[in-house]
Structures are given as structure tokens and as C-alpha cells.
């Protein structure tokens, strides 16, 4: 299929760990991928396979850790 545009808004944590490989493959196949991630997150690594846009959140990483 032709490449398209895809906006990905993953959940923090294991959902992203499962999705990241799929997102990278879609990018390799010609899709333009933008991943929207919070400024404070766990394991939301980036690569050059897709564009990352961050958005501000009110909690710190310590607060995020404590909530779980």
C-alpha cells in the first residue's frame, strides 16, 4: 500500500514497548509517523524512524513512580 500519515498516542509503559516495533516497521514502509509522548514518561525511547512531539504534563517522574 502507499505510505500514509499516522499519529500514534501510546499509553505509558508496556503498551509502548509492544507498539514501538510496529511503528518503526510502518515508518520503514513509507508511512509518515508522528508519536505524541508526554514530557515525563517511562521507556518512551525515540529513534529516527519517526517524529516525536512532546506535550507538557503536571507531574514529575518521581510522582509518576509513586503513583504506581
XYZ file of N, CA and C in Angstrom:
204
model
N 0.837 -1.184 0.000
C 0.000 0.000 0.000
C 0.874 1.236 0.000
N 0.302 2.345 -0.384
C 1.018 3.608 -0.359
C 1.186 4.063 1.078
N 2.283 4.768 1.314
C 2.521 5.305 2.650
C 1.511 6.386 2.985
N 1.137 6.452 4.235
C 0.182 7.451 4.685
C 0.704 8.151 5.920
N -0.110 8.971 6.483
C 0.252 9.688 7.700
C -0.406 9.004 8.884
N 0.354 8.857 9.958
C -0.137 8.154 11.126
C 0.253 8.913 12.381
N -0.731 9.187 13.246
C -0.488 9.804 14.542
C -0.638 8.715 15.588
N 0.393 8.529 16.406
C 0.390 7.492 17.432
C 0.423 8.180 18.796
N -0.531 7.808 19.660
C -0.600 8.338 21.017
C -0.582 7.131 21.957
N 0.614 6.627 22.266
C 0.695 5.415 23.077
C 0.469 5.681 24.554
N 0.047 4.645 25.246
C -0.044 4.693 26.699
C 1.368 4.535 27.247
N 1.634 5.125 28.376
C 2.948 4.991 29.008
C 3.105 3.569 29.514
N 4.280 3.005 29.322
C 4.563 1.671 29.855
C 4.554 0.594 28.800
N 4.025 -0.561 29.149
C 4.135 -1.742 28.306
C 3.450 -1.596 26.951
N 2.402 -0.791 26.853
C 1.755 -0.610 25.556
C 2.755 -0.087 24.533
N 3.571 0.856 24.922
C 4.545 1.416 24.001
C 5.625 0.400 23.662
N 6.047 -0.390 24.616
C 7.067 -1.399 24.348
C 6.600 -2.360 23.256
N 5.341 -2.676 23.240
C 4.786 -3.554 22.213
C 4.592 -2.818 20.890
N 4.232 -1.562 20.950
C 3.916 -0.787 19.750
C 5.131 -0.269 19.006
N 6.219 -0.028 19.701
C 7.359 0.650 19.099
C 7.877 -0.062 17.845
N 7.996 -1.364 17.897
C 8.479 -2.111 16.742
C 7.527 -1.983 15.552
N 6.228 -2.025 15.818
C 5.230 -1.878 14.760
C 5.320 -0.488 14.135
N 5.468 0.524 14.969
C 5.581 1.905 14.481
C 6.823 2.065 13.605
N 7.935 1.480 14.020
C 9.161 1.558 13.227
C 8.989 0.862 11.875
N 8.337 -0.284 11.847
C 8.095 -1.008 10.588
C 7.197 -0.201 9.655
N 6.156 0.430 10.210
C 5.294 1.270 9.386
C 6.080 2.409 8.758
N 6.989 2.984 9.524
C 7.829 4.057 9.005
C 8.729 3.546 7.881
N 9.313 2.372 8.078
C 10.165 1.774 7.046
C 9.395 1.533 5.751
N 8.107 1.286 5.859
C 7.274 1.005 4.686
C 6.720 2.263 4.031
N 7.199 3.420 4.485
C 6.844 4.662 3.819
C 5.803 5.517 4.498
N 5.312 5.090 5.628
C 4.333 5.903 6.348
C 5.046 7.039 7.086
N 4.419 8.188 7.117
C 4.926 9.319 7.891
C 4.304 9.203 9.276
N 5.147 8.935 10.283
C 4.651 8.647 11.623
C 5.053 9.753 12.594
N 4.088 10.233 13.356
C 4.326 11.187 14.440
C 3.851 10.512 15.723
N 4.740 10.473 16.726
C 4.402 9.871 18.013
C 4.293 10.995 19.035
N 3.143 11.081 19.679
C 2.874 12.104 20.685
C 3.135 11.503 22.062
N 4.130 12.051 22.779
C 4.504 11.496 24.084
C 4.548 12.598 25.144
N 4.239 12.250 26.380
C 4.342 13.239 27.459
C 5.804 13.546 27.755
N 6.074 14.752 28.242
C 7.452 15.120 28.591
C 8.008 14.220 29.682
N 7.159 13.744 30.566
C 7.569 12.846 31.651
C 6.966 11.475 31.355
N 7.828 10.489 31.122
C 7.326 9.150 30.814
C 8.395 8.109 31.109
N 7.972 6.859 31.071
C 8.899 5.736 31.237
C 9.160 5.104 29.887
N 10.399 4.793 29.614
C 10.796 3.961 28.477
C 10.202 4.392 27.143
N 9.994 5.650 26.931
C 9.466 6.112 25.658
C 10.647 6.606 24.827
N 11.465 5.651 24.423
C 12.666 5.979 23.663
C 12.286 6.415 22.253
N 13.154 7.176 21.661
C 12.897 7.650 20.309
C 13.969 7.125 19.361
N 13.618 7.069 18.097
C 14.567 6.721 17.055
C 14.368 7.717 15.928
N 15.164 7.579 14.898
C 14.989 8.464 13.753
C 13.933 7.932 12.792
N 13.310 6.824 13.138
C 12.301 6.220 12.269
C 11.006 7.025 12.253
N 10.782 7.847 13.280
C 9.540 8.600 13.369
C 9.798 9.920 14.082
N 8.882 10.856 13.881
C 8.977 12.161 14.534
C 8.292 12.078 15.891
N 8.892 12.691 16.898
C 8.319 12.722 18.240
C 7.909 14.146 18.580
N 6.686 14.292 19.065
C 6.192 15.571 19.556
C 5.832 15.345 21.020
N 6.359 16.178 21.900
C 6.065 16.032 23.328
C 5.022 17.063 23.757
N 4.330 16.728 24.823
C 3.371 17.663 25.403
C 3.627 17.753 26.900
N 3.413 18.921 27.489
C 3.693 19.111 28.910
C 2.694 18.370 29.791
N 3.182 17.914 30.915
C 2.331 17.287 31.934
C 2.639 17.932 33.272
N 1.717 17.800 34.216
C 1.884 18.473 35.502
C 2.657 17.655 36.518
N 2.860 16.366 36.264
C 3.545 15.543 37.248
C 5.019 15.344 36.908
N 5.798 15.100 37.949
C 7.221 14.805 37.776
C 7.394 13.299 37.629
N 8.577 12.873 37.251
C 8.850 11.447 37.144
C 8.727 10.765 38.501
N 9.146 11.439 39.548
C 9.022 10.890 40.901
C 7.553 10.670 41.268
N 6.704 11.624 40.935
C 5.275 11.492 41.211
C 4.667 10.344 40.400
N 5.109 10.202 39.184
C 4.645 9.107 38.348
C 5.053 7.766 38.947
N 6.295 7.668 39.383
C 6.783 6.441 40.029
C 5.975 6.121 41.290
N 5.714 7.136 42.098
C 4.985 6.932 43.342
C 3.534 6.525 43.126
N 2.952 6.961 42.039
C 1.546 6.626 41.775
C 1.371 5.157 41.400
N 2.468 4.542 40.980
C 2.394 3.118 40.644
C 3.079 2.314 41.696
